[in-house]
């Protein structure tokens, strides 16, 4: 994802100049990171001259669920963000794969259950998101000394900005150790996830991944990967707790997420993993086939964007 800021952003109901999308410092969103967000990909299909957004409504449903977990006033943002996607895609005109970040934040109101005393704001940036080289080469990981917070600390299934400070610390530690990514354990010492991806392990022809009750985000790519493995590739998948040592003796380890797509892991704390990654490669091929299928889509994941 490019870190250069685009000229335009969608902010509280309209496309506006990037510089004009501001909030006051004395808001819960600045003071205590009271915001929830989504990360969505839209793939450019050149033949159709339009993007196809992956799992748009599923992401907007998770956004609503995150807002609910944080006690925000109930509101259905689906129509608003659907409109936002179309308007911002046209305004920026990128003819390439892009990443969208719809966000809902608490503009006014603090520790109250009175939703009449709370006001929400919304914004959504859009960035070009070319395919990472690590899709081919794989990434190196470290097992973080920072723990993924459990459901009784801060709900992992809420995609809330506040949760991401722990991931930031883990990422800083990973970079000190010279690794690309940090895999976090949960409070029971089982594998949880990275700050942006679910973890999958291949052992003797079976794919294993932690259940959603093991302190992970209810990831949408994880659901898609499980479905593709089971139903399209005929590979068994088991959702169960995963021990740290299983990663080190696995045939393959891979990460899945909207941004990192299906990324092979080539090393964990100095131990080489995988090699040719046959299962990971088969899953990558089927995943891209579906994401780039446009009007020929088989699984109903895609929403067509405006023609550019
Ligand atoms: N875990 C965390 C903590 C994440 O931030 C993400 C990215 N949203 C994922 C997993 C992957 O989730 P998804 O497949 O829905 O993008």
mmCIF file of C-alpha atoms and ligand atoms in Angstrom:
data_model
loop_
_atom_site.group_PDB
_atom_site.id
_atom_site.type_symbol
_atom_site.label_atom_id
_atom_site.label_comp_id
_atom_site.label_asym_id
_atom_site.label_seq_id
_atom_site.Cartn_x
_atom_site.Cartn_y
_atom_site.Cartn_z
ATOM 1 C CA UNK A 1 0.000 0.000 0.000
ATOM 2 C CA UNK A 2 1.364 3.418 -0.942
ATOM 3 C CA UNK A 3 1.988 5.797 1.943
ATOM 4 C CA UNK A 4 1.789 8.843 -0.297
ATOM 5 C CA UNK A 5 -1.400 10.715 0.488
ATOM 6 C CA UNK A 6 -3.860 11.020 -2.383
ATOM 7 C CA UNK A 7 -5.349 14.415 -3.260
ATOM 8 C CA UNK A 8 -8.862 13.493 -2.181
ATOM 9 C CA UNK A 9 -10.562 11.654 0.667
ATOM 10 C CA UNK A 10 -14.176 10.888 1.500
ATOM 11 C CA UNK A 11 -15.127 12.723 4.709
ATOM 12 C CA UNK A 12 -18.514 12.904 6.451
ATOM 13 C CA UNK A 13 -20.659 12.464 3.376
ATOM 14 C CA UNK A 14 -18.601 13.870 0.537
ATOM 15 C CA UNK A 15 -15.363 13.723 -1.393
ATOM 16 C CA UNK A 16 -13.122 16.533 -0.229
ATOM 17 C CA UNK A 17 -9.483 17.704 -0.398
ATOM 18 C CA UNK A 18 -7.164 15.582 1.778
ATOM 19 C CA UNK A 19 -6.162 18.639 3.896
ATOM 20 C CA UNK A 20 -9.760 19.521 4.730
ATOM 21 C CA UNK A 21 -10.559 16.224 6.525
ATOM 22 C CA UNK A 22 -9.758 17.240 10.125
ATOM 23 C CA UNK A 23 -11.107 16.680 13.655
ATOM 24 C CA UNK A 24 -10.630 18.694 16.818
ATOM 25 C CA UNK A 25 -7.904 17.503 19.248
ATOM 26 C CA UNK A 26 -10.462 17.343 22.103
ATOM 27 C CA UNK A 27 -12.394 14.352 20.801
ATOM 28 C CA UNK A 28 -12.551 10.766 22.050
ATOM 29 C CA UNK A 29 -11.088 9.665 18.761
ATOM 30 C CA UNK A 30 -7.886 11.626 19.438
ATOM 31 C CA UNK A 31 -7.839 11.193 23.216
ATOM 32 C CA UNK A 32 -8.641 7.474 23.480
ATOM 33 C CA UNK A 33 -8.569 6.106 19.912
ATOM 34 C CA UNK A 34 -12.366 5.731 19.838
ATOM 35 C CA UNK A 35 -12.741 4.611 16.242
ATOM 36 C CA UNK A 36 -13.413 1.452 14.251
ATOM 37 C CA UNK A 37 -12.341 0.760 10.704
ATOM 38 C CA UNK A 38 -12.190 -1.712 7.842
ATOM 39 C CA UNK A 39 -9.591 -2.542 5.229
ATOM 40 C CA UNK A 40 -11.089 -3.453 1.859
ATOM 41 C CA UNK A 41 -9.467 -4.305 -1.465
ATOM 42 C CA UNK A 42 -10.755 -3.522 -4.929
ATOM 43 C CA UNK A 43 -9.041 -5.246 -7.849
ATOM 44 C CA UNK A 44 -8.707 -3.503 -11.217
ATOM 45 C CA UNK A 45 -9.997 -5.599 -14.120
ATOM 46 C CA UNK A 46 -8.600 -3.869 -17.209
ATOM 47 C CA UNK A 47 -10.947 -5.614 -19.691
ATOM 48 C CA UNK A 48 -13.990 -4.232 -17.844
ATOM 49 C CA UNK A 49 -12.321 -0.839 -17.114
ATOM 50 C CA UNK A 50 -13.567 -1.006 -13.540
ATOM 51 C CA UNK A 51 -12.662 -2.273 -10.090
ATOM 52 C CA UNK A 52 -14.303 -5.175 -8.322
ATOM 53 C CA UNK A 53 -14.548 -4.723 -4.546
ATOM 54 C CA UNK A 54 -14.000 -7.915 -2.527
ATOM 55 C CA UNK A 55 -16.595 -8.763 0.147
ATOM 56 C CA UNK A 56 -17.823 -5.158 0.422
ATOM 57 C CA UNK A 57 -21.002 -5.890 2.390
ATOM 58 C CA UNK A 58 -19.268 -8.442 4.608
ATOM 59 C CA UNK A 59 -16.677 -5.781 5.583
ATOM 60 C CA UNK A 60 -19.389 -3.202 6.241
ATOM 61 C CA UNK A 61 -21.192 -5.724 8.447
ATOM 62 C CA UNK A 62 -18.013 -6.225 10.506
ATOM 63 C CA UNK A 63 -17.679 -2.426 10.741
ATOM 64 C CA UNK A 64 -21.189 -2.274 12.258
ATOM 65 C CA UNK A 65 -20.335 -5.080 14.658
ATOM 66 C CA UNK A 66 -17.119 -3.327 15.744
ATOM 67 C CA UNK A 67 -19.060 -0.080 16.337
ATOM 68 C CA UNK A 68 -21.600 -2.014 18.390
ATOM 69 C CA UNK A 69 -18.908 -3.631 20.542
ATOM 70 C CA UNK A 70 -17.523 -0.171 21.321
ATOM 71 C CA UNK A 71 -20.973 1.085 22.367
ATOM 72 C CA UNK A 72 -21.313 3.548 19.487
ATOM 73 C CA UNK A 73 -24.871 4.645 18.576
ATOM 74 C CA UNK A 74 -26.465 2.027 16.278
ATOM 75 C CA UNK A 75 -26.276 3.099 12.662
ATOM 76 C CA UNK A 76 -26.184 1.265 9.346
ATOM 77 C CA UNK A 77 -23.342 2.729 7.293
ATOM 78 C CA UNK A 78 -23.794 0.372 4.349
ATOM 79 C CA UNK A 79 -25.527 2.769 1.937
ATOM 80 C CA UNK A 80 -23.247 5.649 2.936
ATOM 81 C CA UNK A 81 -20.005 3.734 2.373
ATOM 82 C CA UNK A 82 -21.271 2.072 -0.817
ATOM 83 C CA UNK A 83 -21.867 5.574 -2.197
ATOM 84 C CA UNK A 84 -18.482 6.676 -0.838
ATOM 85 C CA UNK A 85 -16.668 3.853 -2.647
ATOM 86 C CA UNK A 86 -18.234 4.775 -5.999
ATOM 87 C CA UNK A 87 -17.614 8.526 -5.581
ATOM 88 C CA UNK A 88 -14.015 8.243 -4.372
ATOM 89 C CA UNK A 89 -13.034 5.692 -7.022
ATOM 90 C CA UNK A 90 -14.274 8.145 -9.680
ATOM 91 C CA UNK A 91 -12.699 11.205 -7.996
ATOM 92 C CA UNK A 92 -9.228 9.615 -7.758
ATOM 93 C CA UNK A 93 -9.436 7.658 -11.011
ATOM 94 C CA UNK A 94 -6.749 5.051 -10.182
ATOM 95 C CA UNK A 95 -6.734 2.349 -12.852
ATOM 96 C CA UNK A 96 -4.990 -0.201 -10.616
ATOM 97 C CA UNK A 97 -5.685 -2.297 -7.500
ATOM 98 C CA UNK A 98 -6.672 -0.134 -4.528
ATOM 99 C CA UNK A 99 -7.198 -0.387 -0.778
ATOM 100 C CA UNK A 100 -10.062 1.396 1.015
ATOM 101 C CA UNK A 101 -10.227 2.196 4.716
ATOM 102 C CA UNK A 102 -13.815 3.106 5.834
ATOM 103 C CA UNK A 103 -13.660 4.465 9.384
ATOM 104 C CA UNK A 104 -16.255 5.482 11.977
ATOM 105 C CA UNK A 105 -15.087 7.647 14.850
ATOM 106 C CA UNK A 106 -16.563 9.241 17.944
ATOM 107 C CA UNK A 107 -16.692 12.946 17.203
ATOM 108 C CA UNK A 108 -18.436 13.935 20.453
ATOM 109 C CA UNK A 109 -19.489 12.124 23.631
ATOM 110 C CA UNK A 110 -17.437 10.188 26.183
ATOM 111 C CA UNK A 111 -18.343 7.544 28.788
ATOM 112 C CA UNK A 112 -22.066 7.467 28.271
ATOM 113 C CA UNK A 113 -24.628 4.873 27.241
ATOM 114 C CA UNK A 114 -26.865 7.690 26.100
ATOM 115 C CA UNK A 115 -26.476 7.440 22.363
ATOM 116 C CA UNK A 116 -28.316 10.751 22.048
ATOM 117 C CA UNK A 117 -25.203 12.342 23.589
ATOM 118 C CA UNK A 118 -22.822 10.849 21.036
ATOM 119 C CA UNK A 119 -22.054 11.989 17.527
ATOM 120 C CA UNK A 120 -20.218 9.847 15.024
ATOM 121 C CA UNK A 121 -18.054 10.944 12.127
ATOM 122 C CA UNK A 122 -17.047 8.910 9.093
ATOM 123 C CA UNK A 123 -14.174 9.017 6.636
ATOM 124 C CA UNK A 124 -12.578 6.807 4.034
ATOM 125 C CA UNK A 125 -9.212 7.145 2.285
ATOM 126 C CA UNK A 126 -8.267 5.127 -0.798
ATOM 127 C CA UNK A 127 -4.695 4.143 -1.735
ATOM 128 C CA UNK A 128 -3.106 2.292 -4.663
ATOM 129 C CA UNK A 129 -2.272 -1.256 -3.457
ATOM 130 C CA UNK A 130 0.034 -3.081 -5.890
ATOM 131 C CA UNK A 131 0.844 -6.740 -5.246
ATOM 132 C CA UNK A 132 3.700 -7.115 -2.728
ATOM 133 C CA UNK A 133 6.883 -8.923 -3.765
ATOM 134 C CA UNK A 134 6.529 -11.066 -0.610
ATOM 135 C CA UNK A 135 3.619 -12.890 -2.266
ATOM 136 C CA UNK A 136 6.347 -14.656 -4.263
ATOM 137 C CA UNK A 137 9.347 -14.547 -1.930
ATOM 138 C CA UNK A 138 7.570 -15.081 1.423
ATOM 139 C CA UNK A 139 8.103 -13.172 4.673
ATOM 140 C CA UNK A 140 10.213 -13.733 7.762
ATOM 141 C CA UNK A 141 8.406 -13.755 11.129
ATOM 142 C CA UNK A 142 9.226 -13.562 14.801
ATOM 143 C CA UNK A 143 7.099 -14.784 17.697
ATOM 144 C CA UNK A 144 6.393 -11.596 19.578
ATOM 145 C CA UNK A 145 6.905 -11.140 23.298
ATOM 146 C CA UNK A 146 3.766 -8.962 23.192
ATOM 147 C CA UNK A 147 0.525 -10.851 23.736
ATOM 148 C CA UNK A 148 -2.655 -10.549 21.649
ATOM 149 C CA UNK A 149 -5.257 -9.167 24.081
ATOM 150 C CA UNK A 150 -8.098 -11.547 24.923
ATOM 151 C CA UNK A 151 -11.838 -11.001 24.903
ATOM 152 C CA UNK A 152 -11.908 -9.910 28.558
ATOM 153 C CA UNK A 153 -9.272 -7.213 27.902
ATOM 154 C CA UNK A 154 -10.414 -5.596 24.645
ATOM 155 C CA UNK A 155 -12.526 -7.626 22.206
ATOM 156 C CA UNK A 156 -10.260 -8.978 19.444
ATOM 157 C CA UNK A 157 -13.236 -9.292 17.095
ATOM 158 C CA UNK A 158 -13.685 -5.503 17.152
ATOM 159 C CA UNK A 159 -11.532 -3.908 14.483
ATOM 160 C CA UNK A 160 -10.935 -0.938 16.758
ATOM 161 C CA UNK A 161 -8.044 1.505 16.395
ATOM 162 C CA UNK A 162 -7.228 1.108 20.113
ATOM 163 C CA UNK A 163 -6.356 -2.595 19.594
ATOM 164 C CA UNK A 164 -3.646 -1.642 17.144
ATOM 165 C CA UNK A 165 -1.219 -0.199 19.692
ATOM 166 C CA UNK A 166 -0.294 -3.732 20.758
ATOM 167 C CA UNK A 167 0.320 -4.600 17.100
ATOM 168 C CA UNK A 168 2.459 -1.506 16.731
ATOM 169 C CA UNK A 169 4.667 -2.593 19.639
ATOM 170 C CA UNK A 170 4.923 -6.081 18.148
ATOM 171 C CA UNK A 171 5.862 -4.638 14.764
ATOM 172 C CA UNK A 172 8.544 -2.424 16.345
ATOM 173 C CA UNK A 173 9.964 -5.472 18.128
ATOM 174 C CA UNK A 174 9.898 -7.447 14.868
ATOM 175 C CA UNK A 175 11.851 -4.758 13.070
ATOM 176 C CA UNK A 176 14.423 -4.657 15.914
ATOM 177 C CA UNK A 177 14.821 -8.406 15.413
ATOM 178 C CA UNK A 178 15.130 -7.994 11.642
ATOM 179 C CA UNK A 179 11.851 -9.804 10.858
ATOM 180 C CA UNK A 180 9.104 -8.646 8.483
ATOM 181 C CA UNK A 181 6.148 -9.678 10.655
ATOM 182 C CA UNK A 182 5.290 -10.442 14.286
ATOM 183 C CA UNK A 183 3.130 -13.454 15.172
ATOM 184 C CA UNK A 184 1.441 -12.925 18.532
ATOM 185 C CA UNK A 185 0.417 -15.578 21.051
ATOM 186 C CA UNK A 186 -2.778 -15.315 23.094
ATOM 187 C CA UNK A 187 -3.058 -15.420 26.900
ATOM 188 C CA UNK A 188 -3.095 -19.234 26.811
ATOM 189 C CA UNK A 189 0.191 -19.289 24.884
ATOM 190 C CA UNK A 190 -1.424 -20.429 21.645
ATOM 191 C CA UNK A 191 -0.866 -18.861 18.261
ATOM 192 C CA UNK A 192 -3.201 -15.892 17.700
ATOM 193 C CA UNK A 193 -2.376 -13.801 14.590
ATOM 194 C CA UNK A 194 -0.225 -10.977 13.244
ATOM 195 C CA UNK A 195 -1.309 -7.332 13.289
ATOM 196 C CA UNK A 196 -2.892 -7.749 9.860
ATOM 197 C CA UNK A 197 -3.270 -11.425 9.066
ATOM 198 C CA UNK A 198 -4.457 -14.857 10.187
ATOM 199 C CA UNK A 199 -1.953 -17.689 10.545
ATOM 200 C CA UNK A 200 -2.318 -21.041 8.756
ATOM 201 C CA UNK A 201 -0.119 -24.120 9.187
ATOM 202 C CA UNK A 202 0.146 -27.092 6.808
ATOM 203 C CA UNK A 203 0.916 -30.432 8.492
ATOM 204 C CA UNK A 204 0.831 -33.751 6.630
ATOM 205 C CA UNK A 205 -1.719 -32.635 4.050
ATOM 206 C CA UNK A 206 -4.052 -30.945 6.551
ATOM 207 C CA UNK A 207 -4.337 -27.199 7.010
ATOM 208 C CA UNK A 208 -4.710 -26.008 10.600
ATOM 209 C CA UNK A 209 -5.670 -22.523 11.786
ATOM 210 C CA UNK A 210 -6.634 -21.079 15.193
ATOM 211 C CA UNK A 211 -10.398 -20.802 15.905
ATOM 212 C CA UNK A 212 -11.995 -17.369 16.239
ATOM 213 C CA UNK A 213 -12.230 -17.971 20.020
ATOM 214 C CA UNK A 214 -8.408 -17.883 20.259
ATOM 215 C CA UNK A 215 -8.165 -14.052 20.398
ATOM 216 C CA UNK A 216 -8.145 -13.237 16.707
ATOM 217 C CA UNK A 217 -10.061 -10.891 14.465
ATOM 218 C CA UNK A 218 -12.948 -12.636 12.675
ATOM 219 C CA UNK A 219 -11.042 -12.285 9.437
ATOM 220 C CA UNK A 220 -12.866 -12.300 6.132
ATOM 221 C CA UNK A 221 -9.914 -13.585 4.081
ATOM 222 C CA UNK A 222 -9.538 -16.389 6.630
ATOM 223 C CA UNK A 223 -13.153 -17.440 5.919
ATOM 224 C CA UNK A 224 -12.507 -17.237 2.164
ATOM 225 C CA UNK A 225 -9.276 -19.253 2.423
ATOM 226 C CA UNK A 226 -10.971 -21.997 4.471
ATOM 227 C CA UNK A 227 -13.776 -22.193 1.915
ATOM 228 C CA UNK A 228 -11.411 -22.328 -1.070
ATOM 229 C CA UNK A 229 -9.221 -24.980 0.568
ATOM 230 C CA UNK A 230 -12.135 -27.210 1.558
ATOM 231 C CA UNK A 231 -14.594 -26.754 -1.287
ATOM 232 C CA UNK A 232 -12.493 -25.808 -4.297
ATOM 233 C CA UNK A 233 -9.159 -27.539 -3.625
ATOM 234 C CA UNK A 234 -10.403 -30.522 -1.584
ATOM 235 C CA UNK A 235 -7.827 -29.952 1.183
ATOM 236 C CA UNK A 236 -8.985 -30.651 4.765
ATOM 237 C CA UNK A 237 -8.942 -27.692 7.176
ATOM 238 C CA UNK A 238 -9.104 -28.004 10.959
ATOM 239 C CA UNK A 239 -9.861 -25.014 13.198
ATOM 240 C CA UNK A 240 -8.143 -25.694 16.520
ATOM 241 C CA UNK A 241 -5.629 -24.108 18.870
ATOM 242 C CA UNK A 242 -2.125 -24.127 17.443
ATOM 243 C CA UNK A 243 1.049 -24.433 19.519
ATOM 244 C CA UNK A 244 4.075 -22.274 18.776
ATOM 245 C CA UNK A 245 6.269 -25.358 18.227
ATOM 246 C CA UNK A 246 3.922 -26.615 15.493
ATOM 247 C CA UNK A 247 4.938 -23.656 13.353
ATOM 248 C CA UNK A 248 8.576 -24.637 13.569
ATOM 249 C CA UNK A 249 7.996 -28.207 12.336
ATOM 250 C CA UNK A 250 5.273 -27.352 9.790
ATOM 251 C CA UNK A 251 5.500 -28.259 6.108
ATOM 252 C CA UNK A 252 4.229 -24.764 5.264
ATOM 253 C CA UNK A 253 3.070 -21.677 7.124
ATOM 254 C CA UNK A 254 1.161 -18.878 5.412
ATOM 255 C CA UNK A 255 -0.632 -15.660 6.361
ATOM 256 C CA UNK A 256 -3.974 -14.449 4.995
ATOM 257 C CA UNK A 257 -5.498 -10.970 5.087
ATOM 258 C CA UNK A 258 -7.068 -8.388 2.816
ATOM 259 C CA UNK A 259 -3.823 -6.490 2.358
ATOM 260 C CA UNK A 260 -1.271 -9.329 2.422
ATOM 261 C CA UNK A 261 -3.643 -11.648 0.502
ATOM 262 C CA UNK A 262 -2.058 -15.139 0.755
ATOM 263 C CA UNK A 263 1.565 -14.683 1.872
ATOM 264 C CA UNK A 264 3.988 -17.578 2.437
ATOM 265 C CA UNK A 265 6.208 -17.557 5.544
ATOM 266 C CA UNK A 266 9.794 -18.551 4.768
ATOM 267 C CA UNK A 267 11.396 -18.279 8.214
ATOM 268 C CA UNK A 268 10.352 -17.985 11.876
ATOM 269 C CA UNK A 269 12.972 -16.753 14.352
ATOM 270 C CA UNK A 270 15.764 -18.142 12.194
ATOM 271 C CA UNK A 271 14.115 -21.518 11.442
ATOM 272 C CA UNK A 272 13.486 -22.007 7.701
ATOM 273 C CA UNK A 273 9.895 -23.099 6.871
ATOM 274 C CA UNK A 274 8.371 -24.583 3.726
ATOM 275 C CA UNK A 275 10.291 -24.465 0.509
ATOM 276 C CA UNK A 276 8.097 -24.690 -2.568
ATOM 277 C CA UNK A 277 4.872 -24.067 -0.596
ATOM 278 C CA UNK A 278 2.657 -26.284 -2.818
ATOM 279 C CA UNK A 279 -0.516 -25.761 -0.748
ATOM 280 C CA UNK A 280 0.088 -22.039 -0.333
ATOM 281 C CA UNK A 281 0.724 -21.642 -4.072
ATOM 282 C CA UNK A 282 -2.428 -23.588 -4.985
ATOM 283 C CA UNK A 283 -4.471 -21.394 -2.633
ATOM 284 C CA UNK A 284 -2.898 -18.198 -4.024
ATOM 285 C CA UNK A 285 -3.794 -19.211 -7.582
ATOM 286 C CA UNK A 286 -7.421 -19.966 -6.721
ATOM 287 C CA UNK A 287 -7.728 -16.807 -4.591
ATOM 288 C CA UNK A 288 -6.477 -14.509 -7.364
ATOM 289 C CA UNK A 289 -8.584 -16.337 -9.923
ATOM 290 C CA UNK A 290 -11.703 -15.449 -7.907
ATOM 291 C CA UNK A 291 -10.662 -11.878 -7.019
ATOM 292 C CA UNK A 292 -9.847 -11.075 -10.649
ATOM 293 C CA UNK A 293 -12.795 -12.919 -12.198
ATOM 294 C CA UNK A 294 -15.024 -9.818 -12.628
ATOM 295 C CA UNK A 295 -18.355 -10.753 -14.205
ATOM 296 C CA UNK A 296 -17.275 -14.430 -14.364
ATOM 297 C CA UNK A 297 -17.125 -14.666 -10.555
ATOM 298 C CA UNK A 298 -18.227 -17.988 -9.167
ATOM 299 C CA UNK A 299 -18.512 -17.370 -5.427
ATOM 300 C CA UNK A 300 -20.327 -14.011 -5.220
ATOM 301 C CA UNK A 301 -17.498 -12.151 -3.482
ATOM 302 C CA UNK A 302 -17.302 -9.169 -5.844
ATOM 303 C CA UNK A 303 -19.157 -5.853 -6.186
ATOM 304 C CA UNK A 304 -18.564 -3.963 -9.436
ATOM 305 C CA UNK A 305 -17.187 -0.426 -9.088
ATOM 306 C CA UNK A 306 -17.943 2.428 -11.516
ATOM 307 C CA UNK A 307 -16.556 2.223 -15.064
ATOM 308 C CA UNK A 308 -13.529 4.564 -15.387
HETATM 309 N N1 LIG B 1 -6.028 -9.763 11.946
HETATM 310 C C1 LIG B 1 -5.915 -8.442 12.139
HETATM 311 C C2 LIG B 1 -5.529 -7.951 13.477
HETATM 312 C C3 LIG B 1 -6.176 -7.554 11.089
HETATM 313 O O1 LIG B 1 -6.062 -6.232 11.266
HETATM 314 C C4 LIG B 1 -6.530 -8.064 9.828
HETATM 315 C C5 LIG B 1 -6.782 -7.126 8.680
HETATM 316 N N2 LIG B 1 -8.094 -6.663 8.677
HETATM 317 C C6 LIG B 1 -6.661 -9.459 9.676
HETATM 318 C C7 LIG B 1 -6.393 -10.283 10.756
HETATM 319 C C8 LIG B 1 -7.155 -10.029 8.394
HETATM 320 O O2 LIG B 1 -8.531 -9.740 8.296
HETATM 321 P P1 LIG B 1 -9.250 -9.638 6.884
HETATM 322 O O3 LIG B 1 -9.001 -10.921 6.207
HETATM 323 O O4 LIG B 1 -10.687 -9.453 7.218
HETATM 324 O O5 LIG B 1 -8.629 -8.506 6.178
#
